Coordinates of C-alpha atoms in Angstrom, one line a residue:
X60 CA 0.1 0.1 -0.1
X61 CA 1.2 3.4 -0.9
X62 CA 1.9 5.8 2.0
X63 CA 0.0 9.1 2.3
X64 CA 1.5 12.1 0.7
X65 CA 2.1 13.5 4.2
X66 CA 4.1 10.7 5.6
X67 CA 7.6 11.5 7.0
X68 CA 10.3 9.0 7.5
X69 CA 11.9 8.7 10.8
X70 CA 15.2 10.1 9.7
X71 CA 13.5 13.0 8.2
X72 CA 11.3 13.5 11.4
X73 CA 14.4 13.6 13.3
X74 CA 16.0 16.2 11.3
X75 CA 13.0 18.3 11.6
X76 CA 12.8 17.8 15.2
X77 CA 16.6 19.1 15.5
X78 CA 15.6 22.1 13.5
X79 CA 13.3 23.3 16.2
X80 CA 14.7 26.2 18.4
X81 CA 14.0 25.8 22.3
X82 CA 11.0 28.1 21.9
X83 CA 9.2 25.9 19.4
X84 CA 9.7 28.0 16.3
X85 CA 11.2 26.7 13.0
X86 CA 14.9 27.6 12.1
X87 CA 14.9 28.7 8.6
X88 CA 18.1 28.4 6.7
X89 CA 19.6 31.6 5.8
X90 CA 19.1 32.6 2.1
X91 CA 22.1 33.8 0.0
X92 CA 21.9 36.4 -2.7
X93 CA 20.9 33.5 -5.2
X94 CA 18.2 32.3 -2.8
X95 CA 16.7 35.8 -2.4
X96 CA 16.7 36.4 -6.2
X97 CA 14.9 32.9 -6.9
X98 CA 12.2 33.8 -4.2
X99 CA 11.8 37.1 -5.7
X100 CA 11.4 35.5 -9.1
X101 CA 9.1 33.1 -7.8
X102 CA 6.9 35.7 -6.2
X103 CA 6.9 37.8 -9.3
X104 CA 5.9 35.0 -11.5
X105 CA 3.0 33.7 -9.4
X106 CA -0.3 33.9 -10.5
X107 CA -1.4 35.8 -7.3
X108 CA 0.9 38.5 -8.4
X109 CA 0.2 38.6 -12.0
X110 CA -3.6 39.5 -10.8
X111 CA -2.7 42.1 -8.3
X112 CA -0.6 43.9 -10.9
X113 CA -3.2 43.6 -13.5
X114 CA -5.6 45.1 -10.8
X115 CA -2.8 47.7 -10.0
X116 CA -2.5 48.7 -13.6
X117 CA -6.3 49.2 -14.0
X118 CA -6.4 51.5 -11.0
X119 CA -3.2 53.2 -12.2
X120 CA -5.1 54.0 -15.3
X121 CA -8.0 55.8 -13.4
X122 CA -6.3 59.4 -13.0
X123 CA -5.8 59.5 -16.8
X124 CA -9.7 59.7 -16.9
X125 CA -9.9 62.1 -14.5
X126 CA -7.5 65.0 -15.6
X127 CA -6.9 66.0 -19.2
X128 CA -3.8 64.3 -20.8
X129 CA -1.2 65.9 -22.9
X130 CA -1.4 63.2 -25.7
X131 CA -5.1 63.6 -26.2
X132 CA -6.2 67.0 -24.9
X133 CA -3.5 69.4 -25.0
X134 CA -5.7 72.6 -24.7
X135 CA -7.6 71.0 -21.8
X136 CA -4.3 70.6 -20.0
X137 CA -3.6 74.4 -20.8
X138 CA -7.1 75.3 -19.3
X139 CA -6.4 73.1 -16.5
X140 CA -3.5 74.9 -15.6
X141 CA -5.2 78.2 -15.9
X142 CA -8.1 77.1 -13.7
X143 CA -6.1 75.4 -11.1
X144 CA -2.6 77.3 -10.8
X145 CA -1.8 76.1 -7.3
X146 CA -3.0 72.2 -7.9
X147 CA -2.0 71.7 -11.5
X148 CA 1.9 71.9 -10.9
X149 CA 1.9 69.4 -8.2
X150 CA -0.1 67.1 -10.3
X151 CA 2.2 67.3 -13.0
X152 CA 5.2 66.5 -10.6
X153 CA 3.5 63.1 -10.5
X154 CA 3.2 63.0 -14.2
X155 CA -0.7 62.7 -13.9
X156 CA -1.0 64.8 -17.1
X157 CA 1.0 62.1 -19.0
X158 CA -0.4 59.0 -17.1
X159 CA 0.1 56.4 -19.7
X160 CA 3.9 57.2 -20.4
X161 CA 4.6 58.2 -16.7
X162 CA 7.6 56.1 -15.1
X163 CA 5.2 54.8 -12.4
X164 CA 2.6 53.3 -14.9
X165 CA 5.5 52.1 -17.1
X166 CA 6.9 50.3 -14.4
X167 CA 3.5 48.5 -13.4
X168 CA 3.2 47.6 -17.1
X169 CA 6.4 46.1 -17.3
X170 CA 6.3 44.2 -14.0
X171 CA 3.1 42.5 -15.4
X172 CA 4.5 41.8 -18.8
X173 CA 7.4 40.0 -16.9
X174 CA 5.3 38.3 -14.5
X175 CA 3.0 37.1 -17.2
X176 CA 5.7 35.5 -19.2
X177 CA 7.3 33.8 -16.3
X178 CA 4.1 32.6 -15.4
X179 CA 3.0 31.3 -18.8
X180 CA 6.2 29.5 -19.9
X181 CA 6.6 27.0 -17.0
X182 CA 2.9 26.4 -17.2
X183 CA 3.1 25.8 -21.0
X184 CA 5.8 23.2 -20.7
X185 CA 4.1 21.7 -17.9
X186 CA 1.0 21.5 -19.9
X187 CA 2.7 20.0 -23.0
X188 CA 4.1 17.4 -20.8
X189 CA 0.7 16.5 -19.5
X190 CA -0.4 16.0 -22.8
X191 CA 2.0 13.5 -23.8
X192 CA 1.6 11.6 -20.5
X193 CA -0.7 8.4 -20.0
X194 CA -3.8 9.1 -18.2
X195 CA -3.2 7.8 -14.3
X196 CA -3.5 4.3 -13.0
X197 CA -7.1 3.3 -11.7
X198 CA -7.4 3.5 -8.1
X199 CA -7.6 0.6 -6.1
X200 CA -10.7 1.9 -4.4
X201 CA -13.1 3.8 -6.9
X202 CA -15.7 3.9 -3.9
X203 CA -13.9 6.8 -2.3
X204 CA -14.3 8.8 -5.5
X205 CA -17.3 11.1 -6.7
X206 CA -20.2 9.7 -8.4
X207 CA -19.2 5.8 -7.5
X208 CA -21.8 3.5 -8.7
X209 CA -21.6 -0.1 -10.0
X210 CA -23.6 -2.2 -12.3
X211 CA -23.7 -6.1 -12.5
X212 CA -21.9 -7.7 -15.4
X213 CA -24.6 -8.7 -17.8
X214 CA -23.6 -11.7 -20.0
X215 CA -24.9 -11.3 -23.7
X216 CA -28.1 -13.1 -24.1
X217 CA -28.3 -16.8 -25.7
X218 CA -28.3 -16.9 -29.4
X219 CA -30.2 -19.1 -31.7
X220 CA -31.5 -21.3 -28.5
X221 CA -27.9 -21.8 -27.4
X222 CA -28.0 -23.0 -23.7
X223 CA -25.4 -20.5 -22.6
X224 CA -23.7 -17.3 -23.5
X225 CA -20.7 -17.7 -25.5
X226 CA -17.4 -17.2 -23.5
X227 CA -16.6 -16.8 -19.9
X228 CA -17.1 -14.0 -17.3
X229 CA -13.6 -13.0 -18.1
X230 CA -14.2 -12.7 -21.7
X231 CA -17.2 -10.7 -20.9
X232 CA -15.3 -8.4 -18.4
X233 CA -12.6 -7.8 -21.1
X234 CA -15.4 -6.9 -23.7
X235 CA -17.0 -4.6 -21.3
X236 CA -13.7 -2.7 -20.5
X237 CA -12.8 -2.6 -24.5
X238 CA -16.4 -1.2 -24.8
X239 CA -16.0 1.3 -22.3
X240 CA -12.8 2.4 -23.8
X241 CA -14.4 2.9 -27.2
X242 CA -17.0 4.8 -25.7
X243 CA -15.1 7.2 -23.9
X244 CA -12.6 7.9 -26.6
X245 CA -15.5 8.8 -28.8
X246 CA -16.7 11.2 -25.8
X247 CA -13.4 12.9 -26.1
X248 CA -11.5 11.2 -23.4
X249 CA -7.8 10.2 -23.5
X250 CA -7.9 6.4 -22.6
X251 CA -5.4 3.8 -21.4
X252 CA -6.2 0.3 -20.2
X253 CA -4.9 -1.3 -17.1
X254 CA -4.7 -4.6 -15.4
X255 CA -4.5 -4.7 -11.7
X256 CA -4.5 -8.0 -9.6
X257 CA -6.2 -9.6 -12.5
X258 CA -9.2 -7.0 -12.7
X259 CA -9.3 -5.2 -16.1
X260 CA -10.0 -1.5 -16.0
X261 CA -9.8 1.7 -18.2
X262 CA -8.5 5.0 -17.1
X263 CA -9.8 8.1 -19.2
X264 CA -9.4 11.8 -18.9
X265 CA -10.5 15.0 -20.8
X266 CA -10.6 18.8 -20.3
X267 CA -6.9 19.7 -20.8
X268 CA -8.7 22.0 -23.4
X269 CA -9.5 23.8 -20.1
X270 CA -5.8 24.5 -19.4
X271 CA -5.1 25.3 -23.2
X272 CA -7.7 28.0 -23.0
X273 CA -6.0 29.3 -19.7
X274 CA -2.8 29.3 -21.5
X275 CA -4.2 31.2 -24.7
X276 CA -6.0 33.9 -22.3
X277 CA -2.5 34.6 -20.5
X278 CA -0.5 34.2 -23.8
X279 CA -2.8 36.8 -25.8
X280 CA -2.7 39.3 -22.7
X281 CA 1.0 39.3 -23.2
X282 CA 0.3 39.8 -27.0
X283 CA -2.0 42.7 -26.0
X284 CA 0.7 44.2 -24.0
X285 CA 3.4 43.8 -26.5
X286 CA 1.0 45.1 -29.6
X287 CA 0.3 48.2 -27.4
X288 CA 4.0 48.8 -26.9
X289 CA 5.0 48.4 -30.5
X290 CA 1.9 50.3 -31.6
X291 CA 2.6 53.1 -29.3
X292 CA 6.3 53.4 -30.4
X293 CA 5.5 53.4 -34.2
X294 CA 2.2 55.2 -34.3
X295 CA 1.0 59.0 -33.8
X296 CA -1.8 60.9 -32.2
X297 CA -2.5 64.5 -33.7
X298 CA -5.1 67.0 -32.9
X299 CA -6.6 69.7 -35.2
X300 CA -9.5 72.1 -34.8
X301 CA -11.1 72.6 -38.5
X302 CA -14.0 75.2 -38.8
X303 CA -16.9 74.5 -41.3
X304 CA -15.8 75.2 -44.8
X305 CA -12.0 74.9 -44.0
X306 CA -9.7 71.9 -44.3
X307 CA -6.3 70.7 -43.2
X308 CA -3.6 68.7 -45.2
X309 CA -2.3 65.6 -43.1
X310 CA 1.2 67.0 -42.7
X311 CA 3.5 67.4 -39.4
X312 CA 3.0 71.4 -39.9
X313 CA -0.7 71.3 -40.0
X314 CA -1.3 69.9 -36.7
X315 CA -2.4 72.0 -33.7
X316 CA -0.5 69.3 -31.4
X317 CA 1.3 66.2 -32.5
X318 CA 2.3 63.0 -30.3
X319 CA 4.6 60.9 -32.2
X320 CA 5.6 57.4 -31.0
X321 CA 9.4 56.9 -30.1
X322 CA 10.3 55.3 -33.4
X323 CA 7.9 57.5 -35.5
X324 CA 9.0 58.9 -39.0
X325 CA 7.0 61.7 -40.4
X326 CA 7.9 60.6 -43.9
X327 CA 5.3 57.6 -43.2
X328 CA 2.5 60.5 -43.3
X329 CA 0.2 60.1 -46.3
X330 CA -0.5 63.7 -47.1
X331 CA -4.4 63.7 -47.6
X332 CA -6.8 66.7 -47.5
X333 CA -9.7 66.7 -45.0
X334 CA -12.3 69.3 -45.4
X335 CA -15.1 69.9 -42.6
X336 CA -18.3 70.5 -44.8
X337 CA -20.7 70.8 -41.9
X338 CA -21.3 69.7 -38.4
X339 CA -24.8 68.8 -37.5
X340 CA -26.0 69.0 -33.5
X341 CA -29.1 67.5 -32.2
X342 CA -30.2 68.6 -29.0
X343 CA -33.1 67.5 -26.6
X344 CA -36.3 69.5 -27.1
X345 CA -39.0 67.2 -25.5
X346 CA -37.9 66.2 -22.3
X347 CA -38.3 69.2 -20.0
X348 CA -35.8 67.9 -17.6
X349 CA -33.4 67.6 -20.0
X350 CA -33.8 70.4 -22.4
X351 CA -30.4 71.4 -24.2
X352 CA -28.8 67.9 -23.4
X353 CA -26.8 66.8 -26.6
X354 CA -28.2 63.8 -28.5
X355 CA -25.9 63.5 -31.4
X356 CA -23.2 65.1 -33.1
X357 CA -22.1 64.5 -36.8
X358 CA -19.3 65.9 -38.7
X359 CA -19.7 65.7 -42.6
X360 CA -16.3 65.6 -44.0
X361 CA -14.7 65.2 -47.5
X362 CA -11.4 63.2 -48.0
X363 CA -8.9 64.0 -51.1
X364 CA -5.8 62.0 -51.6
X365 CA -3.0 63.5 -53.6
X366 CA -3.9 61.9 -56.9
X367 CA -7.6 61.1 -56.3
X368 CA -10.9 62.8 -56.3
X369 CA -12.5 63.9 -53.0
X370 CA -14.7 61.4 -51.4
X371 CA -17.6 62.0 -48.8
X372 CA -17.3 60.9 -45.2
X373 CA -19.1 61.1 -41.9
X374 CA -17.6 61.2 -38.3
X375 CA -19.6 60.9 -35.2
X376 CA -19.0 60.5 -31.6
X377 CA -17.5 57.0 -30.8
X378 CA -17.8 56.3 -34.9
X379 CA -14.5 57.0 -36.3
X380 CA -13.6 57.6 -39.8
X381 CA -10.9 55.2 -41.3
X382 CA -9.0 56.9 -44.0
X383 CA -5.4 56.4 -45.3
X384 CA -4.6 54.3 -42.4
X385 CA -5.5 56.7 -40.0
X386 CA -8.5 57.1 -37.5
X387 CA -10.2 60.4 -37.6
X388 CA -12.1 60.7 -34.2
X389 CA -14.6 63.6 -33.4
X390 CA -13.3 65.0 -30.1
X391 CA -15.4 67.9 -29.4
X392 CA -17.2 71.2 -31.1
X393 CA -18.2 74.5 -30.7
X394 CA -18.7 77.7 -32.3
X395 CA -16.3 79.8 -34.2
X396 CA -17.8 83.6 -34.7
X397 CA -16.5 85.1 -38.0
X398 CA -14.7 88.3 -36.9
X399 CA -13.4 91.1 -39.4
X400 CA -11.5 94.0 -38.1
X401 CA -11.0 97.3 -40.3
X402 CA -8.6 100.2 -40.0
X403 CA -10.0 103.7 -39.8
X404 CA -9.9 103.8 -43.8
X405 CA -12.2 100.6 -44.1
X406 CA -9.4 98.4 -45.0
X407 CA -9.7 94.7 -43.7
X408 CA -6.6 94.0 -41.3
X409 CA -7.9 91.1 -39.9
X410 CA -10.8 88.6 -40.8
X411 CA -11.2 85.0 -39.6
X412 CA -13.5 82.5 -38.2
X413 CA -12.0 81.9 -34.5
X414 CA -12.8 79.0 -32.3
X415 CA -14.2 79.9 -28.9
X416 CA -13.6 77.1 -26.3
X417 CA -17.1 75.9 -24.8
X418 CA -16.9 76.5 -20.8
X419 CA -20.4 75.0 -20.0
X420 CA -23.0 72.4 -21.4
X421 CA -24.9 75.5 -22.9
X422 CA -21.7 76.4 -24.8
X423 CA -21.1 79.6 -23.2
X424 CA -17.8 80.0 -25.0
X425 CA -14.5 82.2 -24.8
X426 CA -12.0 83.1 -27.5
X427 CA -9.4 85.4 -28.3
X428 CA -8.8 87.7 -31.4
X429 CA -5.3 88.9 -31.9
X430 CA -4.6 91.7 -34.6
X431 CA -0.9 92.2 -34.5
X432 CA -0.9 94.4 -38.0
X433 CA -2.6 96.9 -39.9
X434 CA -3.7 99.2 -36.8
X435 CA -2.2 102.0 -35.0
X436 CA -1.3 99.7 -32.3
X437 CA -1.5 95.8 -31.8
X438 CA -5.0 94.9 -30.6
X439 CA -6.1 91.8 -28.5
X440 CA -9.7 91.0 -27.6
X441 CA -11.0 88.7 -24.8
X442 CA -14.6 87.5 -26.2
X443 CA -17.5 85.5 -24.8
X444 CA -20.0 84.1 -26.9
X445 CA -23.6 83.2 -26.0
X446 CA -25.4 80.8 -28.4
X447 CA -28.7 81.9 -26.7
X448 CA -27.9 85.0 -24.5
X449 CA -29.9 85.5 -21.4
X450 CA -29.4 87.7 -18.3
X451 CA -28.8 86.5 -14.8
X452 CA -29.9 88.4 -11.5
X453 CA -26.7 89.8 -11.3
X454 CA -26.8 91.4 -14.7
X455 CA -24.0 88.9 -15.9
X456 CA -24.8 87.4 -19.0
X457 CA -25.0 83.5 -19.8
X458 CA -26.2 81.0 -22.3
X459 CA -29.5 79.1 -21.6
X460 CA -29.4 76.9 -24.8
X461 CA -26.7 75.5 -26.9
X462 CA -28.2 76.1 -30.2
X463 CA -28.2 79.5 -32.1
X464 CA -31.5 81.1 -30.9
X465 CA -30.2 84.7 -29.8
X466 CA -26.4 84.6 -30.2
X467 CA -24.6 87.5 -29.0
X468 CA -21.0 88.3 -29.0
X469 CA -19.2 90.2 -26.2
X470 CA -15.5 91.7 -26.4
X471 CA -13.2 93.5 -24.1
X472 CA -10.4 95.2 -26.1
X473 CA -6.9 95.7 -25.2
X474 CA -3.9 97.4 -27.2
X475 CA -0.4 97.3 -26.6
X476 CA 2.3 94.6 -27.0
X477 CA 0.9 90.9 -27.9
X478 CA 4.2 89.2 -26.9
X479 CA 4.5 87.8 -30.3
X480 CA 7.4 90.2 -31.7
X481 CA 10.3 88.4 -30.1
X482 CA 9.1 85.0 -31.8
X483 CA 8.2 83.4 -28.9
X484 CA 5.2 80.8 -29.3
X485 CA 2.1 81.8 -27.5
X486 CA -1.2 80.1 -27.6
X487 CA -4.1 81.3 -29.8
X488 CA -6.8 80.7 -26.9
X489 CA -5.3 82.9 -24.3
X490 CA -4.0 86.5 -24.1
X491 CA -1.6 88.0 -21.8
X492 CA -2.7 91.4 -20.8
X493 CA 0.1 92.2 -18.4
X494 CA 1.7 94.7 -21.1
X495 CA -1.2 95.8 -22.4
X496 CA -4.0 98.7 -21.9
X497 CA -7.4 97.7 -21.3
X498 CA -9.9 99.8 -23.3
X499 CA -13.5 98.4 -22.5
X500 CA -15.1 96.3 -19.8
X501 CA -13.8 95.8 -16.2
X502 CA -12.7 98.9 -14.5
X503 CA -12.4 101.0 -17.6
X504 CA -15.9 102.6 -17.3
X505 CA -16.5 101.6 -21.0
X506 CA -19.0 99.2 -21.8
X507 CA -17.6 95.8 -23.7
X508 CA -18.4 95.7 -27.3
X509 CA -21.5 93.8 -27.8
X510 CA -22.7 92.4 -31.2
X511 CA -24.9 90.1 -33.0
X512 CA -24.6 88.3 -36.4
X513 CA -24.1 91.3 -38.9
X514 CA -23.5 93.8 -36.6
X515 CA -20.5 96.3 -37.1
X516 CA -19.3 98.8 -34.2
X517 CA -16.5 101.1 -34.1
X518 CA -13.3 100.3 -31.7
X519 CA -12.5 102.7 -29.0
X520 CA -10.1 105.5 -29.6
X521 CA -10.5 105.7 -33.1
X522 CA -8.7 102.2 -34.0
X523 CA -11.1 101.2 -36.6
X524 CA -14.1 99.0 -36.7
X525 CA -15.1 95.5 -35.9
X526 CA -18.0 93.2 -37.8
X527 CA -19.7 90.1 -36.4
X528 CA -20.0 88.5 -40.1
X529 CA -23.5 86.5 -40.4
X530 CA -22.1 83.6 -42.2
X531 CA -25.6 82.6 -43.5
X532 CA -25.7 85.7 -45.8
X533 CA -22.2 85.1 -47.1
X534 CA -23.3 81.4 -48.1
X535 CA -26.7 82.3 -49.5
X536 CA -28.8 81.1 -46.4
X537 CA -32.2 79.8 -46.6
X538 CA -34.3 82.5 -48.6
X539 CA -37.3 81.5 -46.9
X540 CA -35.9 81.9 -43.4
X541 CA -37.4 84.6 -40.9
X542 CA -35.3 87.7 -40.2
X543 CA -34.8 86.6 -36.7
X544 CA -33.5 83.3 -37.9
X545 CA -30.0 82.8 -36.6
X546 CA -29.7 79.0 -36.7
X547 CA -27.1 79.3 -39.6
X548 CA -25.5 82.4 -38.7
X549 CA -22.2 81.3 -37.1
X550 CA -19.8 78.6 -38.2
X551 CA -19.1 75.7 -36.1
X552 CA -15.6 74.0 -35.4
X553 CA -14.6 70.3 -35.0
X554 CA -11.9 69.0 -32.8
X555 CA -10.4 66.0 -34.4
X556 CA -7.8 63.6 -33.3
X557 CA -6.0 61.8 -36.1
X558 CA -4.5 58.4 -34.7
X559 CA -2.5 55.9 -36.4
X560 CA -1.9 52.5 -34.4
X561 CA 0.0 49.9 -36.7
X562 CA -0.9 47.4 -34.3
X563 CA -4.7 48.0 -34.1
X564 CA -5.3 44.6 -36.0
X565 CA -3.1 42.5 -33.8
X566 CA -4.9 44.1 -30.6
X567 CA -8.5 42.8 -32.0
X568 CA -7.0 39.4 -32.7
X569 CA -5.6 39.1 -29.2
X570 CA -8.5 40.4 -27.7
X571 CA -10.6 37.8 -29.2
X572 CA -8.3 35.2 -28.0
X573 CA -8.7 36.5 -24.8
X574 CA -12.2 36.1 -24.7
X575 CA -12.3 32.8 -26.3
X576 CA -9.5 31.4 -23.8
X577 CA -11.5 32.7 -21.0
X578 CA -14.6 31.2 -22.2
X579 CA -13.1 27.9 -22.6
X580 CA -11.3 27.9 -19.5
X581 CA -14.5 28.7 -17.6
X582 CA -16.8 26.4 -19.3
X583 CA -14.9 23.2 -19.9
X584 CA -14.5 20.6 -17.1
X585 CA -11.5 18.8 -16.3
X586 CA -12.5 15.4 -15.6
X587 CA -11.2 11.9 -15.0
X588 CA -13.4 8.9 -15.2
X589 CA -12.6 5.1 -14.5
X590 CA -14.4 1.8 -15.0
X591 CA -13.2 -1.4 -13.7
X592 CA -14.5 -4.8 -13.9
X593 CA -14.0 -5.9 -10.3
X594 CA -14.3 -9.4 -8.7
X595 CA -16.4 -9.8 -5.6
X596 CA -15.3 -12.8 -2.8
X597 CA -18.2 -14.9 -4.2
X598 CA -16.8 -14.7 -7.6
X599 CA -19.1 -12.4 -9.3
X600 CA -18.0 -9.7 -11.2
X601 CA -19.2 -6.1 -11.2
X602 CA -18.5 -2.9 -13.2
X603 CA -17.5 -0.2 -11.2
X604 CA -17.4 3.6 -12.3
X605 CA -16.2 6.5 -10.5
X606 CA -14.9 10.1 -11.6
X607 CA -12.7 12.9 -10.5
X608 CA -12.7 16.7 -11.0
X609 CA -10.3 19.1 -10.8
X610 CA -12.2 22.2 -9.4
X611 CA -15.8 22.7 -9.2
X612 CA -17.8 20.4 -11.3
X613 CA -21.5 20.2 -10.2
X614 CA -21.9 17.8 -13.4
X615 CA -19.8 14.9 -12.6
X616 CA -21.9 12.7 -10.7
X617 CA -24.5 13.0 -13.3
X618 CA -22.0 12.3 -16.1
X619 CA -20.6 9.1 -14.4
X620 CA -24.3 7.7 -13.8
X621 CA -25.3 8.7 -17.4
X622 CA -22.3 6.8 -18.7
X623 CA -22.8 4.0 -16.2
X624 CA -26.3 3.6 -17.6
X625 CA -25.2 4.0 -21.3
X626 CA -22.4 1.6 -21.0
X627 CA -23.9 -1.5 -18.9
X628 CA -26.1 -2.7 -21.8
X629 CA -24.2 -5.8 -23.4
X630 CA -25.5 -5.0 -26.8
X631 CA -23.1 -2.0 -26.8
X632 CA -20.0 -4.1 -26.0
X633 CA -20.0 -6.2 -29.1
X634 CA -20.7 -3.3 -31.3
X635 CA -18.0 -1.3 -29.5
X636 CA -15.6 -4.2 -29.8
X637 CA -16.3 -4.5 -33.5
X638 CA -15.8 -0.6 -34.0
X639 CA -12.5 -0.7 -32.2

């Protein structure tokens, strides 16, 4: 009889006793440098550590959704610094505006990568060895196992009036075991026949696909990590604000912000042209508790390659446009009032559709107009745009609805040094008034300039005039529209994110493999089943059936009973032997 797995021989017991200190504690051997390295490696490559690192990676990614990231929203980062001058530098010191390229996120990422590889490789080796190994020998006492049941060994019925079945009980037992092996093999089991103390038996096992699925899951997870790393190294992400009717060419100089990968080469950019033909916005108008909530944004664009005709396309939120190997995402949108500035002689010195950045859900927006040349002094204007202007109790303006119902533009005018003559780059969305004189608004005693589409007013101190253009008049508009219909009077802009990830297809493949491996590992049971022709002391022979599961398997007992019922019919033995 084999000894139990926890049996300790006398010499080993004596050695263990000698290793106890007088206080009863175990005296652990000292670990050298190699021992500590092995211990650290085993801890790092354990499945528990891999799961912990995976959870830690998910937690580490949370700040990336709480604060704007330089890689996807550089303007948002600038605005965050302006709104939180004390907190922003602290967050920046912890790289919270560059979460996914930060040192601490990369450390967790690399540790998870190493842990998964160190975990998968030994398990794969062990799995291949198990696939080549024979099913284990039939246990001596099947009655101790799950689902144990037994059936009498039924002999074949007499044939053509014969007085007794052909063959002996031993031959019938052999036939029964051969039939069991055939039926188990047909059910997807790996089978091996054994003979123990003159008792024939068959050992079968299946469910190795469960471990295969587990390994596929973890290998594909490593594949995702590798693909994301490679894609981030060779890809790029760029942002560009485009006003309706305007376009940009996919070249490095055309982007408002550009974030290349470590191995990116700008020679690989395909210089196609993308034009924003129109932006449709749909807002809630029926639900009184959600009036003005955005329902849908659709950017209608046309894309033209260097040597091809323009082709129409549509970009929606969460529905990017795939064009020339890049994905074009719609990040945001707003209004871009068209402003024209003339000198005292009526000559145009500035005209452009200036994007105003939304500040709230009703698109109260702020923007900056800079006129560096053409007037007696450099002029800067800080403006607020209200799509549907209304007045608060304090007298301040706000927007009560995000669509163009009653658009109003207010401007505070400054003159002086815009700070651009020295060649220092400045943001088009901010104005530094420290070296400028404020002419309207604030404490000047002069009211801010207030305009509606089509209005023209004079700038202070005879600097010239400014016009808030009605773009619907320039494009012809709707001839049947009412005089107070401003729905098309102001151009809109769209903020696009152009993203190139050469590993995108591989990430999809590995994601599918992750899902498939997970499903297989969850729903494929790992089972062993035995059938033995056991001889009783009275000389009779019975068929014993039992099973064993690795992990939880609530259907094991029913599976053993069903197989026993199916197999214990003698008619199946002969047909199974003939098939074998």
